[in-house]
Amino acid sequence: MRRFAFITFFVCLAVMGLWLLNNYSHIHDFIGQYVENTDFITLEARYTAQQIMEANRKELLADEQRSFEDPELKFHPYLFMDVKYTDDAKKPRESAILWSLVDGEMVLNSDTWEKTHGFEDAINAHASRTDYKIINALAKKNGSMTLDQLERELHLDREMLQPWIDSALQKHLVIQRGNELQLHLQNPKIMVAPQTKISQWLVTKPYNHAQRVAAKYSTSQIKTNAKAAFGEDFTIRESHEVYLPVYSIEVLNPDGSILTTYWNALNGKRIHPKYIAQK
């Protein structure tokens, strides 16, 4: 009897595990980063750590008492999406998007690595399509509008519009000051076309225990957000994860402390720690 109960318990446990993996993509993504032992796709590095260290030696080594530690290479996850959409002129367009699975923002240009600002807040707030209608309308007018202006912009009367406003307010995506609504973001950058200017090659790299940074957001979260943000004509034809190579370059200071900086291997530029995972 005990043996039967023991077997039943483990069968139930296995079934539950499979159900979780199939229904919660972030669990699947998380486990995959540790058990997967195959090739993965990465953007091709244009700079070596040594080239970056030499080019920025004067900035990083202020005097002869400072020295470089051994650099470290890590790969940061992005979602690559092949998409279709209609532009402002209602013409069909096809493009590719790179979207960070670490900071929740979309890359606009792979040369400069310029990103959006505001999508991460929307993802965390579970922004809906109607939330985005409010957000986009405000973004068109430098982030603020009166309620009357918003009604005219969205071609809705107050009775229809009010539940949308209430939703955006409850999610802290907008704030209200009297008769005016404002985006609850500093310097938002979300009124963008769903496309990334990509000029780098994608290459396949053997796993070989390469250090891959854990994703903060799941692929399903990014896809759901993109569909809400870019409207009904936006379609994702194909998607897969790709990785950005990032160097961690450390400088040993005279007092024994260590300055850690992060550098994009595609363009050789420094990355501010605010926008990238450090562990």
mmCIF file of C-alpha atoms in Angstrom:
data_model
loop_
_atom_site.group_PDB
_atom_site.id
_atom_site.type_symbol
_atom_site.label_atom_id
_atom_site.label_comp_id
_atom_site.label_asym_id
_atom_site.label_seq_id
_atom_site.Cartn_x
_atom_site.Cartn_y
_atom_site.Cartn_z
ATOM 1 C CA MET A 1 0.000 0.000 0.000
ATOM 2 C CA ARG A 2 2.825 2.361 0.886
ATOM 3 C CA ARG A 3 4.580 1.535 -2.385
ATOM 4 C CA PHE A 4 1.436 2.355 -4.356
ATOM 5 C CA ALA A 5 1.039 5.688 -2.541
ATOM 6 C CA PHE A 6 4.721 6.485 -3.159
ATOM 7 C CA ILE A 7 4.406 5.809 -6.904
ATOM 8 C CA THR A 8 1.164 7.785 -7.137
ATOM 9 C CA PHE A 9 2.803 10.765 -5.425
ATOM 10 C CA PHE A 10 5.680 10.897 -7.908
ATOM 11 C CA VAL A 11 3.385 10.429 -10.912
ATOM 12 C CA CYS A 12 1.305 13.404 -9.725
ATOM 13 C CA LEU A 13 4.476 15.407 -9.136
ATOM 14 C CA ALA A 14 5.721 14.671 -12.673
ATOM 15 C CA VAL A 15 2.352 15.593 -14.219
ATOM 16 C CA MET A 16 2.280 18.853 -12.277
ATOM 17 C CA GLY A 17 5.834 19.671 -13.360
ATOM 18 C CA LEU A 18 4.987 19.138 -17.034
ATOM 19 C CA TRP A 19 1.858 21.249 -16.694
ATOM 20 C CA LEU A 20 3.853 24.126 -15.165
ATOM 21 C CA LEU A 21 6.466 23.979 -17.923
ATOM 22 C CA ASN A 22 3.837 23.996 -20.662
ATOM 23 C CA ASN A 23 1.673 26.745 -19.177
ATOM 24 C CA TYR A 24 4.188 29.136 -17.624
ATOM 25 C CA SER A 25 6.820 30.085 -20.156
ATOM 26 C CA HIS A 26 8.957 32.033 -17.656
ATOM 27 C CA ILE A 27 9.510 28.793 -15.682
ATOM 28 C CA HIS A 28 10.484 27.027 -18.892
ATOM 29 C CA ASP A 29 12.822 29.902 -19.817
ATOM 30 C CA PHE A 30 14.446 29.918 -16.374
ATOM 31 C CA ILE A 31 15.096 26.168 -16.296
ATOM 32 C CA GLY A 32 16.275 26.159 -19.882
ATOM 33 C CA GLN A 33 19.144 28.498 -19.051
ATOM 34 C CA TYR A 34 20.625 25.940 -16.683
ATOM 35 C CA VAL A 35 19.867 22.556 -18.229
ATOM 36 C CA GLU A 36 20.291 23.392 -21.908
ATOM 37 C CA ASN A 37 23.609 22.211 -23.300
ATOM 38 C CA THR A 38 23.285 23.014 -27.006
ATOM 39 C CA ASP A 39 24.236 25.877 -29.306
ATOM 40 C CA PHE A 40 22.689 29.293 -28.828
ATOM 41 C CA ILE A 41 22.334 32.339 -31.084
ATOM 42 C CA THR A 42 24.247 35.514 -30.317
ATOM 43 C CA LEU A 43 24.994 38.804 -32.022
ATOM 44 C CA GLU A 44 28.526 38.750 -33.369
ATOM 45 C CA ALA A 45 31.034 40.701 -31.269
ATOM 46 C CA ARG A 46 32.982 43.366 -33.154
ATOM 47 C CA TYR A 47 35.358 44.242 -30.320
ATOM 48 C CA THR A 48 37.504 42.196 -27.983
ATOM 49 C CA ALA A 49 37.882 43.035 -24.313
ATOM 50 C CA GLN A 50 41.537 43.918 -24.931
ATOM 51 C CA GLN A 51 40.603 46.427 -27.661
ATOM 52 C CA ILE A 52 38.114 48.114 -25.338
ATOM 53 C CA MET A 53 40.595 48.197 -22.459
ATOM 54 C CA GLU A 54 43.280 49.786 -24.637
ATOM 55 C CA ALA A 55 40.888 52.317 -26.181
ATOM 56 C CA ASN A 56 39.673 53.412 -22.721
ATOM 57 C CA ARG A 57 42.903 53.003 -20.752
ATOM 58 C CA LYS A 58 43.197 56.709 -19.879
ATOM 59 C CA GLU A 59 39.614 56.801 -18.595
ATOM 60 C CA LEU A 60 39.803 53.581 -16.592
ATOM 61 C CA LEU A 61 43.396 53.751 -15.334
ATOM 62 C CA ALA A 62 43.759 57.256 -13.934
ATOM 63 C CA ASP A 63 47.308 56.521 -12.691
ATOM 64 C CA GLU A 64 49.915 53.762 -12.602
ATOM 65 C CA GLN A 65 48.651 52.508 -9.246
ATOM 66 C CA ARG A 66 45.529 51.116 -10.896
ATOM 67 C CA SER A 67 45.487 47.923 -12.924
ATOM 68 C CA PHE A 68 43.114 45.798 -14.972
ATOM 69 C CA GLU A 69 41.744 42.524 -13.643
ATOM 70 C CA ASP A 70 40.919 39.684 -16.049
ATOM 71 C CA PRO A 71 37.831 40.661 -18.110
ATOM 72 C CA GLU A 72 34.724 38.491 -18.130
ATOM 73 C CA LEU A 73 32.270 37.826 -20.954
ATOM 74 C CA LYS A 74 28.557 37.311 -20.298
ATOM 75 C CA PHE A 75 25.632 36.953 -22.672
ATOM 76 C CA HIS A 76 22.446 38.959 -22.050
ATOM 77 C CA PRO A 77 19.132 37.595 -23.390
ATOM 78 C CA TYR A 78 16.952 39.358 -25.956
ATOM 79 C CA LEU A 79 13.867 38.268 -27.856
ATOM 80 C CA PHE A 80 14.216 38.502 -31.640
ATOM 81 C CA MET A 81 10.847 38.890 -33.357
ATOM 82 C CA ASP A 82 10.023 38.815 -37.064
ATOM 83 C CA VAL A 83 6.900 40.994 -37.309
ATOM 84 C CA LYS A 84 4.326 42.565 -39.624
ATOM 85 C CA TYR A 85 2.449 45.810 -38.972
ATOM 86 C CA THR A 86 0.877 48.797 -40.712
ATOM 87 C CA ASP A 87 2.552 52.200 -40.569
ATOM 88 C CA ASP A 88 0.923 55.606 -40.032
ATOM 89 C CA ALA A 89 0.051 55.730 -43.736
ATOM 90 C CA LYS A 90 -1.757 52.367 -43.370
ATOM 91 C CA LYS A 91 0.824 50.613 -45.531
ATOM 92 C CA PRO A 92 1.908 47.054 -44.622
ATOM 93 C CA ARG A 93 5.442 46.767 -43.264
ATOM 94 C CA GLU A 94 7.734 43.923 -42.256
ATOM 95 C CA SER A 95 10.544 44.278 -39.749
ATOM 96 C CA ALA A 96 12.582 42.701 -36.980
ATOM 97 C CA ILE A 97 12.621 43.636 -33.306
ATOM 98 C CA LEU A 98 15.170 43.042 -30.555
ATOM 99 C CA TRP A 99 13.596 43.260 -27.107
ATOM 100 C CA SER A 100 15.529 42.883 -23.859
ATOM 101 C CA LEU A 101 14.472 40.071 -21.551
ATOM 102 C CA VAL A 102 16.442 41.793 -18.766
ATOM 103 C CA ASP A 103 15.243 45.409 -18.718
ATOM 104 C CA GLY A 104 12.007 45.048 -20.715
ATOM 105 C CA GLU A 105 12.905 47.720 -23.278
ATOM 106 C CA MET A 106 13.098 47.531 -27.066
ATOM 107 C CA VAL A 107 16.321 48.222 -28.968
ATOM 108 C CA LEU A 108 15.892 50.912 -31.628
ATOM 109 C CA ASN A 109 19.324 50.742 -33.250
ATOM 110 C CA SER A 110 21.868 47.940 -32.850
ATOM 111 C CA ASP A 111 24.781 50.248 -33.795
ATOM 112 C CA THR A 112 24.178 52.751 -31.006
ATOM 113 C CA TRP A 113 22.126 50.349 -28.842
ATOM 114 C CA GLU A 114 19.587 53.130 -28.283
ATOM 115 C CA LYS A 115 16.537 51.828 -26.413
ATOM 116 C CA THR A 116 13.002 52.830 -25.600
ATOM 117 C CA HIS A 117 12.015 54.042 -22.145
ATOM 118 C CA GLY A 118 8.671 53.172 -20.587
ATOM 119 C CA PHE A 119 7.865 49.679 -21.815
ATOM 120 C CA GLU A 120 9.270 48.042 -18.688
ATOM 121 C CA ASP A 121 6.821 50.016 -16.531
ATOM 122 C CA ALA A 122 3.975 48.937 -18.807
ATOM 123 C CA ILE A 123 5.018 45.267 -18.637
ATOM 124 C CA ASN A 124 5.203 45.370 -14.841
ATOM 125 C CA ALA A 125 1.778 47.025 -14.714
ATOM 126 C CA HIS A 126 0.256 44.439 -17.113
ATOM 127 C CA ALA A 127 -0.797 47.231 -19.447
ATOM 128 C CA SER A 128 -3.727 46.386 -21.721
ATOM 129 C CA ARG A 129 -4.500 47.634 -25.213
ATOM 130 C CA THR A 130 -6.749 50.382 -23.812
ATOM 131 C CA ASP A 131 -4.006 51.426 -21.391
ATOM 132 C CA TYR A 132 -1.723 51.835 -24.369
ATOM 133 C CA LYS A 133 -4.308 53.914 -26.209
ATOM 134 C CA ILE A 134 -4.154 56.369 -23.293
ATOM 135 C CA ILE A 135 -0.351 56.198 -23.072
ATOM 136 C CA ASN A 136 0.187 56.711 -26.805
ATOM 137 C CA ALA A 137 -2.262 59.587 -27.001
ATOM 138 C CA LEU A 138 -0.429 61.383 -24.174
ATOM 139 C CA ALA A 139 2.977 60.594 -25.679
ATOM 140 C CA LYS A 140 1.933 62.321 -28.917
ATOM 141 C CA LYS A 141 1.339 65.540 -26.949
ATOM 142 C CA ASN A 142 4.601 65.633 -24.963
ATOM 143 C CA GLY A 143 3.185 63.493 -22.185
ATOM 144 C CA SER A 144 0.146 65.496 -21.060
ATOM 145 C CA MET A 145 -3.367 66.425 -22.222
ATOM 146 C CA THR A 146 -6.573 67.750 -20.787
ATOM 147 C CA LEU A 147 -9.475 65.320 -20.529
ATOM 148 C CA ASP A 148 -11.310 67.200 -23.290
ATOM 149 C CA GLN A 149 -8.283 66.922 -25.581
ATOM 150 C CA LEU A 150 -8.023 63.210 -24.852
ATOM 151 C CA GLU A 151 -11.685 62.699 -25.758
ATOM 152 C CA ARG A 152 -11.132 64.384 -29.109
ATOM 153 C CA GLU A 153 -7.901 62.521 -29.769
ATOM 154 C CA LEU A 154 -9.465 59.099 -29.149
ATOM 155 C CA HIS A 155 -12.895 60.005 -30.578
ATOM 156 C CA LEU A 156 -14.651 58.797 -27.430
ATOM 157 C CA ASP A 157 -17.162 60.373 -25.094
ATOM 158 C CA ARG A 158 -16.382 60.692 -21.372
ATOM 159 C CA GLU A 159 -18.588 57.758 -20.372
ATOM 160 C CA MET A 160 -16.639 55.370 -22.640
ATOM 161 C CA LEU A 161 -13.274 56.922 -21.869
ATOM 162 C CA GLN A 162 -13.484 57.041 -18.059
ATOM 163 C CA PRO A 163 -12.937 53.281 -17.427
ATOM 164 C CA TRP A 164 -9.803 53.438 -19.608
ATOM 165 C CA ILE A 165 -8.514 56.397 -17.607
ATOM 166 C CA ASP A 166 -9.305 54.684 -14.311
ATOM 167 C CA SER A 167 -7.370 51.587 -15.397
ATOM 168 C CA ALA A 168 -4.283 53.596 -16.382
ATOM 169 C CA LEU A 169 -4.458 55.543 -13.110
ATOM 170 C CA GLN A 170 -4.784 52.399 -10.995
ATOM 171 C CA LYS A 171 -1.737 50.906 -12.705
ATOM 172 C CA HIS A 172 0.249 54.119 -12.084
ATOM 173 C CA LEU A 173 0.895 54.544 -15.792
ATOM 174 C CA VAL A 174 -0.580 58.056 -15.723
ATOM 175 C CA ILE A 175 -1.313 60.646 -13.069
ATOM 176 C CA GLN A 176 -4.121 63.213 -12.942
ATOM 177 C CA ARG A 177 -3.707 66.850 -11.973
ATOM 178 C CA GLY A 178 -7.124 68.453 -11.961
ATOM 179 C CA ASN A 179 -8.422 68.282 -15.519
ATOM 180 C CA GLU A 180 -5.084 67.161 -16.960
ATOM 181 C CA LEU A 181 -3.597 63.695 -17.420
ATOM 182 C CA GLN A 182 0.167 63.137 -17.502
ATOM 183 C CA LEU A 183 2.352 60.151 -18.292
ATOM 184 C CA HIS A 184 3.928 58.859 -15.088
ATOM 185 C CA LEU A 185 7.353 58.623 -16.735
ATOM 186 C CA GLN A 186 10.402 60.843 -16.996
ATOM 187 C CA ASN A 187 11.448 61.385 -20.614
ATOM 188 C CA PRO A 188 9.303 58.576 -22.089
ATOM 189 C CA LYS A 189 10.301 57.034 -25.406
ATOM 190 C CA ILE A 190 7.487 54.700 -26.408
ATOM 191 C CA MET A 191 6.005 56.320 -29.521
ATOM 192 C CA VAL A 192 8.201 54.269 -31.839
ATOM 193 C CA ALA A 193 7.702 52.036 -34.844
ATOM 194 C CA PRO A 194 7.928 48.299 -34.084
ATOM 195 C CA GLN A 195 11.337 47.829 -35.651
ATOM 196 C CA THR A 196 15.000 47.632 -34.708
ATOM 197 C CA LYS A 197 17.684 48.786 -37.120
ATOM 198 C CA ILE A 198 19.966 45.736 -37.108
ATOM 199 C CA SER A 199 23.307 45.769 -38.922
ATOM 200 C CA GLN A 200 25.072 42.932 -37.066
ATOM 201 C CA TRP A 201 25.218 39.279 -38.002
ATOM 202 C CA LEU A 202 23.588 36.612 -35.893
ATOM 203 C CA VAL A 203 25.920 33.689 -35.227
ATOM 204 C CA THR A 204 25.589 30.304 -33.544
ATOM 205 C CA LYS A 205 27.814 29.679 -30.552
ATOM 206 C CA PRO A 206 28.440 26.394 -28.716
ATOM 207 C CA TYR A 207 27.134 26.444 -25.173
ATOM 208 C CA ASN A 208 30.376 25.260 -23.515
ATOM 209 C CA HIS A 209 29.247 26.643 -20.162
ATOM 210 C CA ALA A 210 29.117 30.224 -21.488
ATOM 211 C CA GLN A 211 27.778 32.576 -18.839
ATOM 212 C CA ARG A 212 24.256 33.594 -19.775
ATOM 213 C CA VAL A 213 22.480 36.164 -17.638
ATOM 214 C CA ALA A 214 19.081 35.044 -16.349
ATOM 215 C CA ALA A 215 16.047 36.644 -17.989
ATOM 216 C CA LYS A 216 13.886 38.882 -15.814
ATOM 217 C CA TYR A 217 10.949 38.804 -18.227
ATOM 218 C CA SER A 218 9.533 35.827 -20.121
ATOM 219 C CA THR A 219 9.082 35.690 -23.874
ATOM 220 C CA SER A 220 5.304 35.544 -23.397
ATOM 221 C CA GLN A 221 5.367 38.775 -21.342
ATOM 222 C CA ILE A 222 7.284 40.568 -24.092
ATOM 223 C CA LYS A 223 4.992 39.269 -26.837
ATOM 224 C CA THR A 224 1.820 40.165 -24.927
ATOM 225 C CA ASN A 225 3.126 43.653 -24.277
ATOM 226 C CA ALA A 226 4.202 44.188 -27.892
ATOM 227 C CA LYS A 227 0.782 43.144 -29.181
ATOM 228 C CA ALA A 228 -0.936 45.524 -26.771
ATOM 229 C CA ALA A 229 1.440 48.382 -27.640
ATOM 230 C CA PHE A 230 1.424 48.146 -31.427
ATOM 231 C CA GLY A 231 -2.220 47.445 -32.149
ATOM 232 C CA GLU A 232 -4.433 44.946 -33.904
ATOM 233 C CA ASP A 233 -2.462 44.932 -37.176
ATOM 234 C CA PHE A 234 0.739 43.920 -35.402
ATOM 235 C CA THR A 235 1.597 40.233 -35.882
ATOM 236 C CA ILE A 236 4.578 38.200 -34.696
ATOM 237 C CA ARG A 237 5.482 35.704 -37.405
ATOM 238 C CA GLU A 238 8.439 34.099 -35.676
ATOM 239 C CA SER A 239 10.508 34.602 -32.549
ATOM 240 C CA HIS A 240 13.523 33.174 -30.774
ATOM 241 C CA GLU A 241 16.033 34.191 -28.127
ATOM 242 C CA VAL A 242 19.338 35.789 -29.086
ATOM 243 C CA TYR A 243 22.120 37.051 -26.848
ATOM 244 C CA LEU A 244 24.160 40.230 -26.593
ATOM 245 C CA PRO A 245 27.837 39.709 -25.634
ATOM 246 C CA VAL A 246 28.849 42.052 -22.815
ATOM 247 C CA TYR A 247 32.286 42.433 -21.230
ATOM 248 C CA SER A 248 32.690 43.014 -17.526
ATOM 249 C CA ILE A 249 35.967 44.939 -17.113
ATOM 250 C CA GLU A 250 37.302 45.444 -13.603
ATOM 251 C CA VAL A 251 39.939 47.886 -12.356
ATOM 252 C CA LEU A 252 41.818 47.257 -9.102
ATOM 253 C CA ASN A 253 42.201 50.533 -7.172
ATOM 254 C CA PRO A 254 45.126 51.359 -4.833
ATOM 255 C CA ASP A 255 42.928 50.884 -1.731
ATOM 256 C CA GLY A 256 41.951 47.371 -2.810
ATOM 257 C CA SER A 257 38.462 48.308 -4.045
ATOM 258 C CA ILE A 258 37.358 47.259 -7.529
ATOM 259 C CA LEU A 259 35.637 49.410 -10.163
ATOM 260 C CA THR A 260 33.436 47.264 -12.410
ATOM 261 C CA THR A 261 32.310 48.561 -15.800
ATOM 262 C CA TYR A 262 30.228 46.936 -18.556
ATOM 263 C CA TRP A 263 30.888 47.228 -22.278
ATOM 264 C CA ASN A 264 28.829 46.341 -25.339
ATOM 265 C CA ALA A 265 30.917 43.976 -27.507
ATOM 266 C CA LEU A 266 29.077 45.111 -30.658
ATOM 267 C CA ASN A 267 29.936 48.815 -30.545
ATOM 268 C CA GLY A 268 32.627 48.992 -27.859
ATOM 269 C CA LYS A 269 30.594 51.486 -25.836
ATOM 270 C CA ARG A 270 30.145 51.543 -22.082
ATOM 271 C CA ILE A 271 26.789 50.414 -20.693
ATOM 272 C CA HIS A 272 25.317 52.173 -17.703
ATOM 273 C CA PRO A 273 24.706 49.664 -14.864
ATOM 274 C CA LYS A 274 21.106 50.866 -14.510
ATOM 275 C CA TYR A 275 20.143 49.255 -17.786
ATOM 276 C CA ILE A 276 21.805 45.883 -17.490
ATOM 277 C CA ALA A 277 21.922 42.985 -15.053
ATOM 278 C CA GLN A 278 25.154 42.698 -13.122
ATOM 279 C CA LYS A 279 24.856 39.110 -11.915
#
